[in-house]
Coordinates of N, CA and C in Angstrom, one line a residue:
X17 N 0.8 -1.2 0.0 CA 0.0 0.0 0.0 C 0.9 1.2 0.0
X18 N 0.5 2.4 -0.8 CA 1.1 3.5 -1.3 C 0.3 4.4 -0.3
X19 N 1.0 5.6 0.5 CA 0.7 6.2 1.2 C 1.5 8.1 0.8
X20 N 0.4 9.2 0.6 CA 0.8 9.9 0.3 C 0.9 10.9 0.9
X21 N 2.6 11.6 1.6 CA 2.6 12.6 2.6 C 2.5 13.9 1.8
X22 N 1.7 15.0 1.8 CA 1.2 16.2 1.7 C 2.5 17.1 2.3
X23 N 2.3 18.5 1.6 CA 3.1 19.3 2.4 C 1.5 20.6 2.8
X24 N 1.5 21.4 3.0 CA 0.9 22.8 3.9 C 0.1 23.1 2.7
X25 N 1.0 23.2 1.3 CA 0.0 23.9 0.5 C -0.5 23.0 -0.7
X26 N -0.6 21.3 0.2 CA -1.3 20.1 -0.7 C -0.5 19.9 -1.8
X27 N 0.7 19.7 -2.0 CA 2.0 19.6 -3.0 C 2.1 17.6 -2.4
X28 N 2.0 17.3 -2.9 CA 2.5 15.8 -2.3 C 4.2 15.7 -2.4
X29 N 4.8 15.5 -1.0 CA 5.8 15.6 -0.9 C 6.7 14.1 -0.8
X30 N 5.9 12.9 -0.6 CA 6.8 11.8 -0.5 C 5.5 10.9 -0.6
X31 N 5.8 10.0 -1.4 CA 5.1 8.8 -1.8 C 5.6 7.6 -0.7
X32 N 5.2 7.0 -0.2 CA 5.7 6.1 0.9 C 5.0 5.1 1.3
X33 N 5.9 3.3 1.6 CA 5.1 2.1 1.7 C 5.2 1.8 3.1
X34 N 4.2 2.2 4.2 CA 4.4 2.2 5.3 C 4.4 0.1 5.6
X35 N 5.2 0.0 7.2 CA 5.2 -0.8 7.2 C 4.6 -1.3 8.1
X36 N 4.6 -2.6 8.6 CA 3.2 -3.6 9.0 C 3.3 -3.1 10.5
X37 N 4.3 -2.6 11.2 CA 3.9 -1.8 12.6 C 3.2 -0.3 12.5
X38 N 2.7 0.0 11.5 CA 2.1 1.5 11.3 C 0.4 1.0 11.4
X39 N -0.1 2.3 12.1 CA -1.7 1.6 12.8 C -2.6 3.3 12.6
X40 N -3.7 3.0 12.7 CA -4.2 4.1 13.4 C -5.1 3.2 14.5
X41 N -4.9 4.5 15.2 CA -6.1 4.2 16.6 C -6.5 5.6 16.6
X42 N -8.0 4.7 17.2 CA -9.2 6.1 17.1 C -10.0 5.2 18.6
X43 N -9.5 6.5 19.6 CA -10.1 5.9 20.8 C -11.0 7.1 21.2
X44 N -12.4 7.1 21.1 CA -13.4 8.1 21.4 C -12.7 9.2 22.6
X45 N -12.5 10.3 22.8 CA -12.2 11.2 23.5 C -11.0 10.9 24.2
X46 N -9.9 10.7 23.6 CA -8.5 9.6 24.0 C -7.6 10.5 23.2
X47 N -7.8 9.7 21.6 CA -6.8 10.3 20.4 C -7.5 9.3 19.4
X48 N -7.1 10.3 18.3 CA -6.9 10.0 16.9 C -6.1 10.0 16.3
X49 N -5.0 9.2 16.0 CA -3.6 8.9 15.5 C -3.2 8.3 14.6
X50 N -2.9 9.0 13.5 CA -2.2 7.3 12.3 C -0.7 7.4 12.3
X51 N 0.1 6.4 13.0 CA 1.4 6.1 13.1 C 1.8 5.6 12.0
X52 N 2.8 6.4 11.1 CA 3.1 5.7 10.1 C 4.7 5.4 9.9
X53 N 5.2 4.3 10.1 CA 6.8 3.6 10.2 C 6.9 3.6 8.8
X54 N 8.3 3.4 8.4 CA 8.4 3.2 6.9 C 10.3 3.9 6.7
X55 N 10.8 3.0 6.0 CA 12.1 3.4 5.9 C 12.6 3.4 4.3
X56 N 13.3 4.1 3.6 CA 13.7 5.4 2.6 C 15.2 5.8 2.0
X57 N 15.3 6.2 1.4 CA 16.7 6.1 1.0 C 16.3 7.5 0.9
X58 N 15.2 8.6 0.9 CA 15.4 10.0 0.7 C 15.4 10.5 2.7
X59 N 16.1 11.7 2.9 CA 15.9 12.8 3.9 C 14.9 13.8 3.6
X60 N 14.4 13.8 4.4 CA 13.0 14.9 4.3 C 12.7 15.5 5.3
X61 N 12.8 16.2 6.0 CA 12.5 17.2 7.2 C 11.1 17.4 7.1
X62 N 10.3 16.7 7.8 CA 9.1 16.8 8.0 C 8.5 18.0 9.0
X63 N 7.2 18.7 8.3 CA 7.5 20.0 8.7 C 6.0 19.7 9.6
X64 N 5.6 20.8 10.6 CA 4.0 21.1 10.9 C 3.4 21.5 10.3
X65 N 2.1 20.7 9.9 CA 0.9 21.0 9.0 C 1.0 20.0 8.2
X66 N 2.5 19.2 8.2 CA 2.5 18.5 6.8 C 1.0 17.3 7.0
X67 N 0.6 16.8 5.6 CA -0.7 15.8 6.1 C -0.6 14.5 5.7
X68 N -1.5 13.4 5.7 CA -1.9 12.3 4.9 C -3.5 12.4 5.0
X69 N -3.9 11.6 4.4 CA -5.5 11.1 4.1 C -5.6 10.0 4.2
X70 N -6.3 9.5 5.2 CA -6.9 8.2 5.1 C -8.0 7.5 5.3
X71 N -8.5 7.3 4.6 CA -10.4 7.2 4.5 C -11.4 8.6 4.2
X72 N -10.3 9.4 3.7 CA -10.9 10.6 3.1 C -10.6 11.8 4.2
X73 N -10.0 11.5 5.2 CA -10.1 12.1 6.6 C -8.2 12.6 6.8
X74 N -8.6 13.4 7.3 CA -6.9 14.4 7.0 C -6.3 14.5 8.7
X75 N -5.3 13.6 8.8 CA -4.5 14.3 9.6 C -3.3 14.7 9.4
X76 N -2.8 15.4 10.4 CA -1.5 16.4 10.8 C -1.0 16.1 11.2
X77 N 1.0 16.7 10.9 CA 1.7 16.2 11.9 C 1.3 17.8 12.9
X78 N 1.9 17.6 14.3 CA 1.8 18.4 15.3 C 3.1 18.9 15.6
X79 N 3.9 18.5 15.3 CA 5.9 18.7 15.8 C 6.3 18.1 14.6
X80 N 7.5 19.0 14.3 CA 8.5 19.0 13.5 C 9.0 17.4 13.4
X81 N 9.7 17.0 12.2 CA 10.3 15.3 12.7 C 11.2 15.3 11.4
X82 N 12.4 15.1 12.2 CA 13.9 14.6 11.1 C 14.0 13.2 11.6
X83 N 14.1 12.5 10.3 CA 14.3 10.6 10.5 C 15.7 10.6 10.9
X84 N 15.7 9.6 11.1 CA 16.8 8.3 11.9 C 17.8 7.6 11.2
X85 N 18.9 8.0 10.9 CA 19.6 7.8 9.9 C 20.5 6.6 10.1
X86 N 19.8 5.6 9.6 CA 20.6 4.2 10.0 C 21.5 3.3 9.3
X87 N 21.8 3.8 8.2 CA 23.2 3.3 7.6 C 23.4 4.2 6.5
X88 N 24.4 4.2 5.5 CA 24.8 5.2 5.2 C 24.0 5.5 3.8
X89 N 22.9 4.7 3.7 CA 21.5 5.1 2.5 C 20.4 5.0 3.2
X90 N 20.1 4.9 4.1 CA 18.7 4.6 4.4 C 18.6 5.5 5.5
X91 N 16.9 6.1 5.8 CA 16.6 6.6 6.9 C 15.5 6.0 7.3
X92 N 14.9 6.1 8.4 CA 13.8 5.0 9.2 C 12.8 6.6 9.6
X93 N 11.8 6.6 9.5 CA 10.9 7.3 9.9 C 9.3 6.6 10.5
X94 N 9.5 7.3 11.9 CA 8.4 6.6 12.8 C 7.7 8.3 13.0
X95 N 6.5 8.4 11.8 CA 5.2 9.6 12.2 C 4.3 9.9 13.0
X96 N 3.7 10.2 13.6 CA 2.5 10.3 13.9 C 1.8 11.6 13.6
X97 N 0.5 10.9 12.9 CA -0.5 12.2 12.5 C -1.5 12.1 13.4
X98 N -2.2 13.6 13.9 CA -3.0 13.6 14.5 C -4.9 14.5 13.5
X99 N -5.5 13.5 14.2 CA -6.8 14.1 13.7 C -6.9 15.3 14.2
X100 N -8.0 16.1 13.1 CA -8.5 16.9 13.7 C -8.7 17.6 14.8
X101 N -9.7 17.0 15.7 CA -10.0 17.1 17.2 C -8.3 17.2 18.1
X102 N -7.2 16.9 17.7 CA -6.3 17.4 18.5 C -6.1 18.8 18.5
X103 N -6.5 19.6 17.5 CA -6.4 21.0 17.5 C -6.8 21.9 18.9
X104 N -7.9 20.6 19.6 CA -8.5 21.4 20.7 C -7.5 21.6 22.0
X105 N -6.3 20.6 21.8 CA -5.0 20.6 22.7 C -3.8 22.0 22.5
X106 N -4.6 22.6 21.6 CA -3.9 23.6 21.6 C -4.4 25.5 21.9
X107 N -5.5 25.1 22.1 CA -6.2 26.6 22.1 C -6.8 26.3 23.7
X108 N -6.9 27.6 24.2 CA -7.1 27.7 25.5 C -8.9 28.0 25.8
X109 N -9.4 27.4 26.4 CA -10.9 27.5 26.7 C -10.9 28.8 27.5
X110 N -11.6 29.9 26.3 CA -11.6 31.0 27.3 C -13.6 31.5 27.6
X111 N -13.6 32.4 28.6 CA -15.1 32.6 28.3 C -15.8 33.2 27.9
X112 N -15.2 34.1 26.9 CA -16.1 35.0 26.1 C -17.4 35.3 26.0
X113 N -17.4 35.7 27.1 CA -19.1 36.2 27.4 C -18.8 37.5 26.9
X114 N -17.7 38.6 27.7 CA -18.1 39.7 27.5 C -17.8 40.2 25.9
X115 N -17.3 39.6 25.4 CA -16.6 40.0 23.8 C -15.9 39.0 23.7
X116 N -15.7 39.3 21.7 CA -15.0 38.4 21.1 C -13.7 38.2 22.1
X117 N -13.4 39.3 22.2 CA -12.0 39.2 22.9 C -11.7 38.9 24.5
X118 N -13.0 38.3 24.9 CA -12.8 38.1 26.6 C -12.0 36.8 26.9
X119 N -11.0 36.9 27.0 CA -10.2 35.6 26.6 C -10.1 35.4 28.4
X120 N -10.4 35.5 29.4 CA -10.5 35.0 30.8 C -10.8 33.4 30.5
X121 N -9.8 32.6 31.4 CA -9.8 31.2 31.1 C -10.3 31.0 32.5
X122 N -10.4 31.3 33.4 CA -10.6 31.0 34.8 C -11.9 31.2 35.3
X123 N -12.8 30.6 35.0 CA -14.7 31.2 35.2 C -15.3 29.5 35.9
X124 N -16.3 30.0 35.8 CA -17.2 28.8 36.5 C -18.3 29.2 35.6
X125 N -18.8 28.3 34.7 CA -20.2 27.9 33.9 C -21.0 27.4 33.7
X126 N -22.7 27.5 34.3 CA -23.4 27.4 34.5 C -24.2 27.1 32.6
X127 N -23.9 25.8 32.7 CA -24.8 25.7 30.8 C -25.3 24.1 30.9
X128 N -25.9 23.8 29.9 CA -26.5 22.7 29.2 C -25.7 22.5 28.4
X129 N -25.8 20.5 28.2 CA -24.1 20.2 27.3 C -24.4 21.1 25.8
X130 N -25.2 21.5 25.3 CA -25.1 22.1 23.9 C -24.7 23.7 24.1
X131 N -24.9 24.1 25.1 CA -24.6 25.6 25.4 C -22.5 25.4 25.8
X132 N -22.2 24.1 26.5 CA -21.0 24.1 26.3 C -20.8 23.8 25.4
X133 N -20.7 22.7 24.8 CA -20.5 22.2 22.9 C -20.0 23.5 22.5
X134 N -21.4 24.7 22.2 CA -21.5 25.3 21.4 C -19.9 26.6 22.2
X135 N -19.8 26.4 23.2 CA -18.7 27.6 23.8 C -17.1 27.2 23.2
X136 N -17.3 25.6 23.3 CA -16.0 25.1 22.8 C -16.0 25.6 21.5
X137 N -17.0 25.4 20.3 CA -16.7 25.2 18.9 C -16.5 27.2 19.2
X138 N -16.8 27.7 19.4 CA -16.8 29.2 19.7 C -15.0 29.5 20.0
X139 N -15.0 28.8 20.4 CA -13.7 29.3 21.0 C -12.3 28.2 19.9
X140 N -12.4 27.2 19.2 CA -12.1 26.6 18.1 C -12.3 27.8 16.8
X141 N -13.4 28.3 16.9 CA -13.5 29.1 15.4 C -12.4 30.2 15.4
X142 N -12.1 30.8 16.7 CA -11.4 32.0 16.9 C -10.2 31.8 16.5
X143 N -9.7 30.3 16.5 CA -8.4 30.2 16.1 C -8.2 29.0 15.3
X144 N -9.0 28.6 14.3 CA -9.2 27.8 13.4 C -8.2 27.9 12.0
X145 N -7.9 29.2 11.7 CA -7.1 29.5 10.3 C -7.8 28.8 9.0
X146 N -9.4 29.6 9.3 CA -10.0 28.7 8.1 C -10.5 27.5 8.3
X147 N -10.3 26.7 9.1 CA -11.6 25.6 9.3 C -12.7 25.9 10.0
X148 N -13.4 25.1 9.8 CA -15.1 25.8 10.3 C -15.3 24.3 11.3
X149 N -15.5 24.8 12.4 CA -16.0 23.8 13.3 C -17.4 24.0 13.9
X150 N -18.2 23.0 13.9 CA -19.8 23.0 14.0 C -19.9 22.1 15.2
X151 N -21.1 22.4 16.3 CA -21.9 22.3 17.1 C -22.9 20.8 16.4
X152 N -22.8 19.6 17.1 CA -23.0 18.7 16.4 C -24.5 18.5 17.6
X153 N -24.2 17.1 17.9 CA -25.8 16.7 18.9 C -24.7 16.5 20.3
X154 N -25.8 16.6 21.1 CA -25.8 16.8 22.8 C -26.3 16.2 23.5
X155 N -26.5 15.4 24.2 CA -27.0 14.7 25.3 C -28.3 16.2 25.4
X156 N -29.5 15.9 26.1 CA -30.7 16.4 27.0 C -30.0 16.3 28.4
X157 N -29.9 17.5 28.9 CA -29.8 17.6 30.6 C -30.2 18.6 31.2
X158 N -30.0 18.8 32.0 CA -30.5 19.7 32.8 C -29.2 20.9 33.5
X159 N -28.9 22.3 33.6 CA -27.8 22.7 33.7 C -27.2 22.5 34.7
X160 N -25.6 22.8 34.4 CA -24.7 22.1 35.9 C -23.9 23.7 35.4
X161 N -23.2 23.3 36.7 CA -21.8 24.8 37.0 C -20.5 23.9 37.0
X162 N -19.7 24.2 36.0 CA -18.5 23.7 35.6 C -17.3 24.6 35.8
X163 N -16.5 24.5 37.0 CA -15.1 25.6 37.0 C -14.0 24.6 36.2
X164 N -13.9 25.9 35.5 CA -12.4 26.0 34.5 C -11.2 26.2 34.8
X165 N -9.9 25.7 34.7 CA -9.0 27.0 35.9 C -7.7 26.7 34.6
X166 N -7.9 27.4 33.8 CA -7.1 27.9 32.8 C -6.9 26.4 31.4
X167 N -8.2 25.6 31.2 CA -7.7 24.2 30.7 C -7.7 24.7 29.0
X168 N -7.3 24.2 28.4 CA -7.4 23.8 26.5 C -8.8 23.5 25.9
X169 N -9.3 23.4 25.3 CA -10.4 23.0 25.0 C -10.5 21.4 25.0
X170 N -9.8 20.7 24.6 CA -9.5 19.7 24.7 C -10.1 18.7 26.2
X171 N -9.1 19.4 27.4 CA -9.5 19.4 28.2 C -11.0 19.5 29.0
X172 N -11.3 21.1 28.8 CA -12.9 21.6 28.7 C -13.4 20.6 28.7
X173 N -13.6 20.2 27.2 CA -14.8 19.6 26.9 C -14.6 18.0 27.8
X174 N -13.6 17.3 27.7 CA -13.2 16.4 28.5 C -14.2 16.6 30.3
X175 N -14.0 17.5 30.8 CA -14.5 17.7 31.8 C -15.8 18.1 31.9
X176 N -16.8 18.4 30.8 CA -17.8 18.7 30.6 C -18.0 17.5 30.5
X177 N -17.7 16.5 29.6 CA -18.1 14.9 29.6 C -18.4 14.5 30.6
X178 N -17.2 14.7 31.5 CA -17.2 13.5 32.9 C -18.5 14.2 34.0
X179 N -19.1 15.6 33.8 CA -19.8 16.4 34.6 C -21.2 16.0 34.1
X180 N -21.1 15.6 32.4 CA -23.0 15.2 32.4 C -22.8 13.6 31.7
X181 N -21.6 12.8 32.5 CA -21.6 11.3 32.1 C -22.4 11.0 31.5
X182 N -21.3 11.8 30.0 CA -21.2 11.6 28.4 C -19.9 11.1 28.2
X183 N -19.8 11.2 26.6 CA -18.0 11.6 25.7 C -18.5 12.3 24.6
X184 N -17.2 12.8 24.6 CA -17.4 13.5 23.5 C -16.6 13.0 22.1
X185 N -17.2 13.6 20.8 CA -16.5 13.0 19.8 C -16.6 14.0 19.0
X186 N -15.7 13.4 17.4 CA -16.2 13.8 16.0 C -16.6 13.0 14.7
X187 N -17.6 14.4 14.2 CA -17.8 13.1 13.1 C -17.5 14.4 11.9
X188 N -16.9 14.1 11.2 CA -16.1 15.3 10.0 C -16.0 16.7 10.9
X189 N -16.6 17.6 10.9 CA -16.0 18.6 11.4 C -17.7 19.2 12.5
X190 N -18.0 18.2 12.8 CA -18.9 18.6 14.0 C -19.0 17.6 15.2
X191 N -18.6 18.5 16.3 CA -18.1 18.2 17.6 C -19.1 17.7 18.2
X192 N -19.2 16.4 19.0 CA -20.4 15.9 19.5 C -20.7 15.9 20.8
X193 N -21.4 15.8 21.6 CA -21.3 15.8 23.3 C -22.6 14.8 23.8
X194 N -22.2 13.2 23.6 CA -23.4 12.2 23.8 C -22.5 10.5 23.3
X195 N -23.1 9.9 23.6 CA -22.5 8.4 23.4 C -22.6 8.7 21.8
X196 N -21.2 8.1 21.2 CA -21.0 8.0 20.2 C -21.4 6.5 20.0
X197 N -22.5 6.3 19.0 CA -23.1 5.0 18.8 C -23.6 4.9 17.3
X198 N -22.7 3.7 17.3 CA -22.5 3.6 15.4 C -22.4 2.0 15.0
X199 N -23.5 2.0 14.0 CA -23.4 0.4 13.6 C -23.9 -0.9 14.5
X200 N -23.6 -1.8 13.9 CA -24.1 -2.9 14.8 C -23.2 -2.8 16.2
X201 N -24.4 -4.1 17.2 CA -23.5 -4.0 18.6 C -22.5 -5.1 18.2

């Protein structure tokens, strides 16, 4: 199997036959990860943003990665791409009640899981660079008061799960907050 690494401005930058220890795992509100092993006779300084596609679905690398130079033609590269939903490990859950720009990370919030949902994808859009992230389905509850004390969104919503014993997930670019239930049992 032919595997094709992307560069930032969708330029396919290395064609590559990963090998039989390369996986993805997709563990609901955990990670989404495609590790891809594979060894090369070219050097390539793999950059952030660089991508792959797999099942139509795009991930990223997150950190810079120079391979392993193991004899004097070959280099060994062990990847990991992350989905989407890791983006939320990087932006800070702020509370923007009073304006776009109320970036206070430290509040206590009183909402229904769709009123959070909807605060996370809010605070994802502000620093998206062009992706559009959407407010998917929510568990029915009743409102709780959730203190924040400076977390990622990632986090957030993580703690929002464990407060209306849900998970959260994705499905293409809308963020879910309810048992992810798909297919046969």
């Amino acid at each position: 199997m032919e595997l094709k690494i992307y560069d930032k401005q969708g330029l396919v930058k290395m064609v590559v036959s990963p090998d039989g220890s390369s996986q993805w795992n997709h563990e609901i509100g955990v990670e989404n990860v495609v590790t891809v092993n594979f060894t090369t006779w070219e050097f390539i300084v793999m950059e952030v943003g660089y991508y792959i596609l797999v099942d139509g679905i795009q991930f990223r690398l997150k950190a810079e990665y120079k391979p392993k130079h193991i004899d004097s033609r070959k280099y060994t590269y062990n990847l990991k791409f992350y989905g989407r939903e890791h983006d939320m490990q990087d932006i800070l859950f702020c509370r923007l009640n009073q304006s776009d720009d109320d970036f206070e990370s430290v509040f206590a919030y009183d909402c229904t899981p769709m009123e959070l949902l909807q605060k996370v994808v809010d605070n994802m859009n502000r620093n998206s660079d062009g992706i559009v992230w959407k407010a998917g389905e929510a568990i029915p509850s009743n409102r709780k008061a959730i203190n924040f004390n400076g977390l990622y969104c990632w986090d957030a919503l993580a703690e929002g799960a464990r407060a209306f014993e849900t998970e959260w997930w994705m499905d293409g670019e809308y963020l879910n907050l309810s048992k992810c239930i798909r297919g046969e049992n």
